[in-house]
PDB file of N, CA and C in Angstrom:
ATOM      1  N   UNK A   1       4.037   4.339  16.467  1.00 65.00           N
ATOM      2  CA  UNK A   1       3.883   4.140  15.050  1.00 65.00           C
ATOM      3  C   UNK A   1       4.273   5.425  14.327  1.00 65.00           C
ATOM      4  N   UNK A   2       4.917   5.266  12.937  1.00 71.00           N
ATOM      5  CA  UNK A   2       5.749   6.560  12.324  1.00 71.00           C
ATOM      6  C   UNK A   2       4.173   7.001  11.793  1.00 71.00           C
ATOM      7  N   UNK A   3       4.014   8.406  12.165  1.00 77.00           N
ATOM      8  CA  UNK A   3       2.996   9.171  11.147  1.00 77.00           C
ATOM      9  C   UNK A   3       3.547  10.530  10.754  1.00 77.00           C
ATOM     10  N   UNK A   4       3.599  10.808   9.396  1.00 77.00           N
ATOM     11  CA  UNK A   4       3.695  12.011   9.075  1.00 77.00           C
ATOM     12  C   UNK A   4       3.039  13.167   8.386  1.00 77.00           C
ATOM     13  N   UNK A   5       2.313  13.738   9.046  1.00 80.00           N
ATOM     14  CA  UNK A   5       1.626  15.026   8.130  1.00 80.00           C
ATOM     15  C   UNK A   5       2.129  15.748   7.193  1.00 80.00           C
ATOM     16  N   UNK A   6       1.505  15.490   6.024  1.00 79.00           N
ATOM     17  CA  UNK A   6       2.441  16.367   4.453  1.00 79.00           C
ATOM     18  C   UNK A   6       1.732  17.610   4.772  1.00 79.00           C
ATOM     19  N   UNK A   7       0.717  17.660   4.790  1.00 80.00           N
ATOM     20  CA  UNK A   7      -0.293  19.190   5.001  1.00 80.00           C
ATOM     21  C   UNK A   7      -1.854  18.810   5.562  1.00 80.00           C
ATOM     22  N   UNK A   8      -2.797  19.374   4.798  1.00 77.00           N
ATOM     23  CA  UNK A   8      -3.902  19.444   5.764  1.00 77.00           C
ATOM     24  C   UNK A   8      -4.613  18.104   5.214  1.00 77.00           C
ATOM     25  N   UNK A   9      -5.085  17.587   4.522  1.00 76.00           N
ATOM     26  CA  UNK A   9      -5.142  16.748   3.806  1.00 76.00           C
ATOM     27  C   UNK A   9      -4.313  15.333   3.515  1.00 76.00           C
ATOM     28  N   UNK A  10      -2.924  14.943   3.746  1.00 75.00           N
ATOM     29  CA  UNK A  10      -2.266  13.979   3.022  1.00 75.00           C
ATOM     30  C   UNK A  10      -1.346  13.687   4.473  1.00 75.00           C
ATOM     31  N   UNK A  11      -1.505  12.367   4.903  1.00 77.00           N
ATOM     32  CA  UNK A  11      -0.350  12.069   6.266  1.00 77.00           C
ATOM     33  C   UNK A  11      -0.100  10.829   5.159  1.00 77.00           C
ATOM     34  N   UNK A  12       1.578  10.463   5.677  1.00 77.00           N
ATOM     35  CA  UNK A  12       1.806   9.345   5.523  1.00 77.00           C
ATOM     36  C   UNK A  12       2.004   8.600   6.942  1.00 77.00           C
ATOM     37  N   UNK A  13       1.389   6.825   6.576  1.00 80.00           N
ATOM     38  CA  UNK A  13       1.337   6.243   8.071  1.00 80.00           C
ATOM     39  C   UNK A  13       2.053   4.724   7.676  1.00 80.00           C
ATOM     40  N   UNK A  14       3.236   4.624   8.478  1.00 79.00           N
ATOM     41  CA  UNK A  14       3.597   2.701   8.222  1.00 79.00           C
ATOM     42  C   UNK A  14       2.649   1.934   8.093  1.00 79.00           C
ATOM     43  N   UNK A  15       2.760   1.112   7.364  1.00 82.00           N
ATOM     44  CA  UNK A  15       2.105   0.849   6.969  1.00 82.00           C
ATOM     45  C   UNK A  15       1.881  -0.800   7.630  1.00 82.00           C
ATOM     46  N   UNK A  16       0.250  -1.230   8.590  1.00 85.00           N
ATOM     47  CA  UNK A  16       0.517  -2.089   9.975  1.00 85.00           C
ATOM     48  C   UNK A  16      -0.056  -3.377   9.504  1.00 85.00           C
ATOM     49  N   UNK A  17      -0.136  -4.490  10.388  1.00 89.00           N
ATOM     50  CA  UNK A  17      -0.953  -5.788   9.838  1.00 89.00           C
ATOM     51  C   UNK A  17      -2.643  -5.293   9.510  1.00 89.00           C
ATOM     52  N   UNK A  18      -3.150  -4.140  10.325  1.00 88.00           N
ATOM     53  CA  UNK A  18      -4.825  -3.593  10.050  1.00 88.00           C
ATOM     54  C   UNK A  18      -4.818  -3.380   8.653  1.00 88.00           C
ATOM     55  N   UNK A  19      -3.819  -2.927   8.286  1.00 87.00           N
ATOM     56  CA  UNK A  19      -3.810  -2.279   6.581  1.00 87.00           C
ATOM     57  C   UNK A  19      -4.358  -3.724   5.526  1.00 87.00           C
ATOM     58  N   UNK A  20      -3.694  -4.520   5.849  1.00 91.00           N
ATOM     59  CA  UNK A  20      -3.850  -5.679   4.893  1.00 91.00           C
ATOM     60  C   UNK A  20      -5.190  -5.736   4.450  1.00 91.00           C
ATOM     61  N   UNK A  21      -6.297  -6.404   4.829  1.00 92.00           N
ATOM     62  CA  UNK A  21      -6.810  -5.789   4.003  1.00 92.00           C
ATOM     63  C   UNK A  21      -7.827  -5.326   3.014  1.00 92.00           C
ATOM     64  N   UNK A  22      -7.183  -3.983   3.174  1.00 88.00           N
ATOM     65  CA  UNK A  22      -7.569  -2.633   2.548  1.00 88.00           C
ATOM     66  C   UNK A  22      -6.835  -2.262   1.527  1.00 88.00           C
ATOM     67  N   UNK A  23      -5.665  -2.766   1.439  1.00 87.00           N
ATOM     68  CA  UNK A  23      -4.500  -2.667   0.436  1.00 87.00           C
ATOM     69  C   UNK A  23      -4.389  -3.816  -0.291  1.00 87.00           C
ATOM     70  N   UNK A  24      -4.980  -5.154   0.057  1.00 91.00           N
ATOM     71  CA  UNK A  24      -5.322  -6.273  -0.741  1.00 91.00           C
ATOM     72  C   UNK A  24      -6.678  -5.935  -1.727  1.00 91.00           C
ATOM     73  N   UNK A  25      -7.217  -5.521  -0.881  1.00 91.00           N
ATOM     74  CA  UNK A  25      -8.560  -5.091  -2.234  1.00 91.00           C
ATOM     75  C   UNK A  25      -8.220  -4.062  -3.132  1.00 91.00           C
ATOM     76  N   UNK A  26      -7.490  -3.081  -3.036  1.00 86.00           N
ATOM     77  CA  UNK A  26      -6.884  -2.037  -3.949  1.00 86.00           C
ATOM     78  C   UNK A  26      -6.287  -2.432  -4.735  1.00 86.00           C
ATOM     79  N   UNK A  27      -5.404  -3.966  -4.626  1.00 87.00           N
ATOM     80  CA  UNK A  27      -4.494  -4.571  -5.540  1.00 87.00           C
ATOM     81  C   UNK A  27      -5.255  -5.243  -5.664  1.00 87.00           C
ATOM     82  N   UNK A  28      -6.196  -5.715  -5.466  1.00 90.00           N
ATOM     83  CA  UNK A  28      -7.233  -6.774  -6.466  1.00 90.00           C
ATOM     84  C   UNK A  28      -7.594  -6.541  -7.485  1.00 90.00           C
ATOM     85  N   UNK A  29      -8.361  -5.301  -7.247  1.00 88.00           N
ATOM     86  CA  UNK A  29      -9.131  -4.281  -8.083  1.00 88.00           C
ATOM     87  C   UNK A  29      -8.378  -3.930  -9.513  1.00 88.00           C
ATOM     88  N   UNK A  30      -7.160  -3.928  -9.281  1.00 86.00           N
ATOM     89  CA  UNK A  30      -6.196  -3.370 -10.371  1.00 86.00           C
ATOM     90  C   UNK A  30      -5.290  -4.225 -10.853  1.00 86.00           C
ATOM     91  N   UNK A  31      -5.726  -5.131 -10.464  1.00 88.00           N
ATOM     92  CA  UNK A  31      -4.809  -6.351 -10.721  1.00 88.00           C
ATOM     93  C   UNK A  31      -4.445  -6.493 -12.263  1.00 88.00           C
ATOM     94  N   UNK A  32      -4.966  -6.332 -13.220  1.00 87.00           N
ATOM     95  CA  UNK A  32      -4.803  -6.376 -14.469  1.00 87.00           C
ATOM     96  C   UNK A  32      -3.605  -5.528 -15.327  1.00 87.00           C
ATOM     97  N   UNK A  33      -4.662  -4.000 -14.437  1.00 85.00           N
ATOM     98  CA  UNK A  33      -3.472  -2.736 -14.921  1.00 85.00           C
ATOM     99  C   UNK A  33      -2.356  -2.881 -14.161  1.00 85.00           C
ATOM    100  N   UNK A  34      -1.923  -2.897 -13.586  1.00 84.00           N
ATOM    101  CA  UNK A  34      -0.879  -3.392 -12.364  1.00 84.00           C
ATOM    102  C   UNK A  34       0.222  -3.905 -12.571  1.00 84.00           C
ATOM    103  N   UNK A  35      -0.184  -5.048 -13.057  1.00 85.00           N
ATOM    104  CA  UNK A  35       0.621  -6.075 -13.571  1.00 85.00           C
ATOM    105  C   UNK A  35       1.900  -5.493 -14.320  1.00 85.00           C
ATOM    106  N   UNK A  36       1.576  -4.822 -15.304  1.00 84.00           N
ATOM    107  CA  UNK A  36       2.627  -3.861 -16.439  1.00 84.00           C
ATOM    108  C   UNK A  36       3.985  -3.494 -15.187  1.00 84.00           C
ATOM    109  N   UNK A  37       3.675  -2.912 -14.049  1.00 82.00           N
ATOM    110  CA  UNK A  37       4.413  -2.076 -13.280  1.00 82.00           C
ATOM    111  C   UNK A  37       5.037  -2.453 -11.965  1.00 82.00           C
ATOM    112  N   UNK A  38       4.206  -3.809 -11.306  1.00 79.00           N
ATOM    113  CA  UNK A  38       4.338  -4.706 -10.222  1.00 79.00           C
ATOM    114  C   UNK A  38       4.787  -5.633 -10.354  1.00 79.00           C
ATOM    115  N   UNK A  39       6.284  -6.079 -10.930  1.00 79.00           N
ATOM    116  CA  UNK A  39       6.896  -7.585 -10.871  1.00 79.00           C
ATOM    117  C   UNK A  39       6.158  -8.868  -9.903  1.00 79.00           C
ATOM    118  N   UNK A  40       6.162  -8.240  -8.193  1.00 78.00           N
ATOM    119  CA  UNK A  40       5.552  -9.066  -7.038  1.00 78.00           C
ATOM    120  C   UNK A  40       4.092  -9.386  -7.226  1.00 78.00           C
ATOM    121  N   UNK A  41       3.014  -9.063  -8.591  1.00 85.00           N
ATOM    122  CA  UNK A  41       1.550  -9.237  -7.837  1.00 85.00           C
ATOM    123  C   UNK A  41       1.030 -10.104  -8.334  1.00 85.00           C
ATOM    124  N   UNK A  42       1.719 -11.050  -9.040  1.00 88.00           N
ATOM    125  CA  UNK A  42       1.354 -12.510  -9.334  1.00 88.00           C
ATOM    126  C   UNK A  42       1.403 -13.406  -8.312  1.00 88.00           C
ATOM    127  N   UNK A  43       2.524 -12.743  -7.138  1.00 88.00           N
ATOM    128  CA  UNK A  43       3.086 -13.887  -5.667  1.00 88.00           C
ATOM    129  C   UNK A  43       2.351 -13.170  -4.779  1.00 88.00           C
ATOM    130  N   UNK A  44       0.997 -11.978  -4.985  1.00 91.00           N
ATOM    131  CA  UNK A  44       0.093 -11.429  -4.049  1.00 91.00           C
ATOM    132  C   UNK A  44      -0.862 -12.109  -4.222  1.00 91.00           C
ATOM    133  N   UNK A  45      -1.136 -13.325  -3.318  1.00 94.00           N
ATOM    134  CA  UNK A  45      -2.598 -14.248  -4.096  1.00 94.00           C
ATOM    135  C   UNK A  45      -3.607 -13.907  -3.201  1.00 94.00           C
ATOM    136  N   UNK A  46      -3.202 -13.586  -1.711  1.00 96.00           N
ATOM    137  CA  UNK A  46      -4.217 -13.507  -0.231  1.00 96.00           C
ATOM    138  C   UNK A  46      -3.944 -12.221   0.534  1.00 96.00           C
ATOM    139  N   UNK A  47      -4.693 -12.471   1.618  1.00 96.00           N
ATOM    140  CA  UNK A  47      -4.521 -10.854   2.183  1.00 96.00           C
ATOM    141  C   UNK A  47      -3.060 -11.315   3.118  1.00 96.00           C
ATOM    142  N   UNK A  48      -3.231 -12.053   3.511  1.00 96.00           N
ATOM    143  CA  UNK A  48      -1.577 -13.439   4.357  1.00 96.00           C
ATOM    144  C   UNK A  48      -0.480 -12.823   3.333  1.00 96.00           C
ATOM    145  N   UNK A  49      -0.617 -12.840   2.162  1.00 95.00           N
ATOM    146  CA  UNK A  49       0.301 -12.159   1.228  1.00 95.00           C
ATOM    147  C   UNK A  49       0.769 -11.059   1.328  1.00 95.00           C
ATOM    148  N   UNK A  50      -0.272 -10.281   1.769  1.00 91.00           N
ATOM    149  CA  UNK A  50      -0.270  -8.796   1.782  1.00 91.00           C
ATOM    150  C   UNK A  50       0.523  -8.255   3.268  1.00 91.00           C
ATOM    151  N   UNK A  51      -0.397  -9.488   4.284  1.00 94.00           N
ATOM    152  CA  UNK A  51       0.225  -9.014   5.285  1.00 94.00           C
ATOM    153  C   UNK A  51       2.255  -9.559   5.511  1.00 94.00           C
ATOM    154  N   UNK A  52       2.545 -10.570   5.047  1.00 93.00           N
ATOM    155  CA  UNK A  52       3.650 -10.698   4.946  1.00 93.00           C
ATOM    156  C   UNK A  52       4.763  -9.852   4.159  1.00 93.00           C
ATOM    157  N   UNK A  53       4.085  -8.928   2.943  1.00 87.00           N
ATOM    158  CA  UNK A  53       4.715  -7.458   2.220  1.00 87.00           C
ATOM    159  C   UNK A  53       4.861  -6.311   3.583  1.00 87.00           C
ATOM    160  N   UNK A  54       3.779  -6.184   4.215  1.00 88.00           N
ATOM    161  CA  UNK A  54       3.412  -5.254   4.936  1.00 88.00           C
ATOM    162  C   UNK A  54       4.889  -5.784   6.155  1.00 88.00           C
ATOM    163  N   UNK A  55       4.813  -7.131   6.870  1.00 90.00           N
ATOM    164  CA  UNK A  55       5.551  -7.057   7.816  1.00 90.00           C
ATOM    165  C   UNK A  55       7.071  -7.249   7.422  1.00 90.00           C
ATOM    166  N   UNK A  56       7.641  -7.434   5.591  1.00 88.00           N
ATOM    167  CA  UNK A  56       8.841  -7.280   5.700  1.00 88.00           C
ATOM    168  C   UNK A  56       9.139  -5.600   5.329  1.00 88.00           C
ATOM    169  N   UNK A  57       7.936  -4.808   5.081  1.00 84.00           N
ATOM    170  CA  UNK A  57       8.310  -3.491   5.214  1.00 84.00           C
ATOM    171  C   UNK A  57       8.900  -2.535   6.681  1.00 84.00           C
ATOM    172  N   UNK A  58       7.738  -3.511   7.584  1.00 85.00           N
ATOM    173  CA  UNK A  58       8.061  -2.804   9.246  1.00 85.00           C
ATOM    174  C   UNK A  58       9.348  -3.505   9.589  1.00 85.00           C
ATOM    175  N   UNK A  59      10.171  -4.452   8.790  1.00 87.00           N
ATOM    176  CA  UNK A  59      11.710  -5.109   9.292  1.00 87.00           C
ATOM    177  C   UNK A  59      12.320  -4.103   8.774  1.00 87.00           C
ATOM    178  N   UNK A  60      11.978  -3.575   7.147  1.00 84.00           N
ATOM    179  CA  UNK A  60      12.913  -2.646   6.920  1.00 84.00           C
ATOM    180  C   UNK A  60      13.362  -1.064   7.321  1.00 84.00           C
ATOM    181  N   UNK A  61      11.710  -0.965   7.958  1.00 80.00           N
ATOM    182  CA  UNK A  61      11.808   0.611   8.502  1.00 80.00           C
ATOM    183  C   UNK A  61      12.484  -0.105  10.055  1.00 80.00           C
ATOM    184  N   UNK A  62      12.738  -0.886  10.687  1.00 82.00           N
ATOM    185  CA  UNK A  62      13.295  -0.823  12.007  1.00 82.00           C
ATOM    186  C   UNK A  62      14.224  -1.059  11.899  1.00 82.00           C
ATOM    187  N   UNK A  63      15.025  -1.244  10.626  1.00 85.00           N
ATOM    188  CA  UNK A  63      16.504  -1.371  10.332  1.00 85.00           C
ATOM    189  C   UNK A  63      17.062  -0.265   9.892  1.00 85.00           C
ATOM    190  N   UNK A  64      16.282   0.727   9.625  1.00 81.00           N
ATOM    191  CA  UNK A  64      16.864   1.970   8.439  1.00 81.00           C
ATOM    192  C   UNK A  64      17.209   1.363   6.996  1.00 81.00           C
ATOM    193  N   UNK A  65      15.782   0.397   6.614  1.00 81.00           N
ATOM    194  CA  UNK A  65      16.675   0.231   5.007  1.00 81.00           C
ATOM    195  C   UNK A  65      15.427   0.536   4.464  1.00 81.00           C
ATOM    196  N   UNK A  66      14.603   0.967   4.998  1.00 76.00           N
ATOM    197  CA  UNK A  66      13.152   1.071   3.766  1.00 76.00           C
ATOM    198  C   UNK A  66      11.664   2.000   4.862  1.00 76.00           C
ATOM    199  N   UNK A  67      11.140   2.415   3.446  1.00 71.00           N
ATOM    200  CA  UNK A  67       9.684   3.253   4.402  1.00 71.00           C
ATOM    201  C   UNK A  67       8.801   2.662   3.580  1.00 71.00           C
ATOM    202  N   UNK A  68       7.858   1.923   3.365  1.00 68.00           N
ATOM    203  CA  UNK A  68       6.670   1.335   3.130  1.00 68.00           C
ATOM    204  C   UNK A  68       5.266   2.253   3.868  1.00 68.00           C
ATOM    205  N   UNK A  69       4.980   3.153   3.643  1.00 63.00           N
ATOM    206  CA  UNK A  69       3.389   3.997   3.943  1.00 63.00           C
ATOM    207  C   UNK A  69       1.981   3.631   3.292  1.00 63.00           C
ATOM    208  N   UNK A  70       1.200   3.775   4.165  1.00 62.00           N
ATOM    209  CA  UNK A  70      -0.378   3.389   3.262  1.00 62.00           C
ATOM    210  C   UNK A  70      -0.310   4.314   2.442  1.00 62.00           C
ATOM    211  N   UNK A  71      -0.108   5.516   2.158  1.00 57.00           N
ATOM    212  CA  UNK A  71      -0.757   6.566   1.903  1.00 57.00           C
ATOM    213  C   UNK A  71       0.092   6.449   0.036  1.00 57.00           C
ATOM    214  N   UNK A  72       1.445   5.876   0.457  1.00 52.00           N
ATOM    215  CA  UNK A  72       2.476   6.085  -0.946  1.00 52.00           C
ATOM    216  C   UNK A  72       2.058   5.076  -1.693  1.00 52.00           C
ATOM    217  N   UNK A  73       1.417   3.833  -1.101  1.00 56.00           N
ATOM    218  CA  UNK A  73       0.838   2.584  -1.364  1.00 56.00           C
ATOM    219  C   UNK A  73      -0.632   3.109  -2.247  1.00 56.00           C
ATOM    220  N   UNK A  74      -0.982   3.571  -1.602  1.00 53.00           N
ATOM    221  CA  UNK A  74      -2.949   3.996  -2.122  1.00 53.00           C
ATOM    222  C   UNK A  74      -2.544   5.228  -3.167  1.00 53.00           C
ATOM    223  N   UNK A  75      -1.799   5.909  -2.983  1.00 48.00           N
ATOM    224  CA  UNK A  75      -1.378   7.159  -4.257  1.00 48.00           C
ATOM    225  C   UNK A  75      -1.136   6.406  -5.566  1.00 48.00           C
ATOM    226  N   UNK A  76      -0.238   5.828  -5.401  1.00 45.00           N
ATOM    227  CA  UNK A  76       0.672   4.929  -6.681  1.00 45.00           C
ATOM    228  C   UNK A  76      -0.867   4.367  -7.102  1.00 45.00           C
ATOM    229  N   UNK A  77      -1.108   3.335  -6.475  1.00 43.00           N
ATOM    230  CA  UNK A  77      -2.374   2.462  -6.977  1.00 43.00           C
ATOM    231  C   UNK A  77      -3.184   3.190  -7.345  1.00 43.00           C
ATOM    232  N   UNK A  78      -3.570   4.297  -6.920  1.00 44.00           N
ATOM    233  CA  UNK A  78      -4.940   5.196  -7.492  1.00 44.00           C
ATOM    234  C   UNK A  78      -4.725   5.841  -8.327  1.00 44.00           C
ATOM    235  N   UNK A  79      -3.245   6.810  -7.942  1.00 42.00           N
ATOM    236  CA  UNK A  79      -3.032   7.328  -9.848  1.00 42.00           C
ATOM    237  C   UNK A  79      -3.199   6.237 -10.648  1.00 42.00           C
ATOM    238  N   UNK A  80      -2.612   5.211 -10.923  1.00 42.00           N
ATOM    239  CA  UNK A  80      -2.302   4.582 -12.013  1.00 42.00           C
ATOM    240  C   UNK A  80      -3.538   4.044 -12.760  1.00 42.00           C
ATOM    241  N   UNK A  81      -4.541   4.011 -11.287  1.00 43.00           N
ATOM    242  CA  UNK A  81      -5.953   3.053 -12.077  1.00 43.00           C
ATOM    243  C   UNK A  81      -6.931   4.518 -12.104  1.00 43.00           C
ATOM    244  N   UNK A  82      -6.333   5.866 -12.369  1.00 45.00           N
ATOM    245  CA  UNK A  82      -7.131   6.925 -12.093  1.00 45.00           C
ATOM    246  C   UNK A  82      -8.623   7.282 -11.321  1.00 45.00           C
ATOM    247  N   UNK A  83      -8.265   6.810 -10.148  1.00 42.00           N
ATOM    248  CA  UNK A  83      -9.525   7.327  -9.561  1.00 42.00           C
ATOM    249  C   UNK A  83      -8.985   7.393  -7.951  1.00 42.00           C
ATOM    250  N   UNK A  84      -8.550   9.040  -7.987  1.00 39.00           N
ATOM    251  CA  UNK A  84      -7.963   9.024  -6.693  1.00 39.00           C
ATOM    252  C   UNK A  84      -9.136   9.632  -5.812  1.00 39.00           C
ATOM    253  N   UNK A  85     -10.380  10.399  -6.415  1.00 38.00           N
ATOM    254  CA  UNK A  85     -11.277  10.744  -5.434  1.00 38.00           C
ATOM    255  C   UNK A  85     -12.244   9.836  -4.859  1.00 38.00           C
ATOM    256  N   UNK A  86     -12.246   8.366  -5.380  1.00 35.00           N
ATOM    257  CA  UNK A  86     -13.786   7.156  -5.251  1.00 35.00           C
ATOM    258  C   UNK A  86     -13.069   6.217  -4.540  1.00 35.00           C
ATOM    259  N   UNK A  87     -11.921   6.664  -3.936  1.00 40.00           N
ATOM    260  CA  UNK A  87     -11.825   5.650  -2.650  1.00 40.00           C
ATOM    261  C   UNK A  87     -11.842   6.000  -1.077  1.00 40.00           C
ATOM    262  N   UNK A  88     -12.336   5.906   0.037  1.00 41.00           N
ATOM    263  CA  UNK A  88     -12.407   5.963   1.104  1.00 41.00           C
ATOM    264  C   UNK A  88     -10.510   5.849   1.874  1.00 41.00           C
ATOM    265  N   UNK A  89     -10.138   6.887   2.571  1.00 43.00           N
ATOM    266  CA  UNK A  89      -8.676   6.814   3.017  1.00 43.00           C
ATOM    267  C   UNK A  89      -8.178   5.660   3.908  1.00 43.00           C
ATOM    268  N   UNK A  90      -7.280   5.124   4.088  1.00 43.00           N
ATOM    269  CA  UNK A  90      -7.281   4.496   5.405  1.00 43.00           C
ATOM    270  C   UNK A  90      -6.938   5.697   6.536  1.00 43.00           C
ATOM    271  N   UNK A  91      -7.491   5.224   7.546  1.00 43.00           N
ATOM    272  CA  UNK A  91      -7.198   5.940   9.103  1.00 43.00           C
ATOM    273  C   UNK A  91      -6.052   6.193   8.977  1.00 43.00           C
ATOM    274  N   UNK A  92      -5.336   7.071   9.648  1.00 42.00           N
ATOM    275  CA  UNK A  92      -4.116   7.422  10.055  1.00 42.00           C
ATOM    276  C   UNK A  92      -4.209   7.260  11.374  1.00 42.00           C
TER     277      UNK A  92
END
């Protein structure tokens, strides 16, 4: 599995079917504010949703056409709904 350490603090990790979800409740949560910036989160109805985002991301990282990470996933979402310290990380 791709993991990358930015520094002491911040890895980015592909992002796997375990992620779903943890990244479905983050887009729940924000579902409102979201909306403005997320064309796809009206067609995010289930975590099955989530996990089917998640597994056409791992087609695109095994092709060389795309990187999908929890970490770029949970940044974006937490800046935007400002509260990047009141969430728990996913594992790396």
């Amino acid at each position: 599995m791709f993991v990358h350490k930015v520094d002491r603090e911040l890895s980015l990790k592909l992002a796997g079917p375990e992620d779903a979800d943890a990244l479905f409740q983050l887009t729940e949560g924000s579902r409102e504010y979201l909306r403005e910036w997320l064309p796809w989160l009206d067609f995010t109805k289930t975590v099955e949703d989530t996990k089917s985002f998640i597994e056409s991301g791992r087609r695109g990282f095994s092709e060389n056409k795309s990187m999908t990470t929890m970490e770029s996933i949970m940044v974006t979402l937490l800046v935007r709904q400002g509260s990047m310290k009141s969430t728990t990380p996913i594992k790396s």
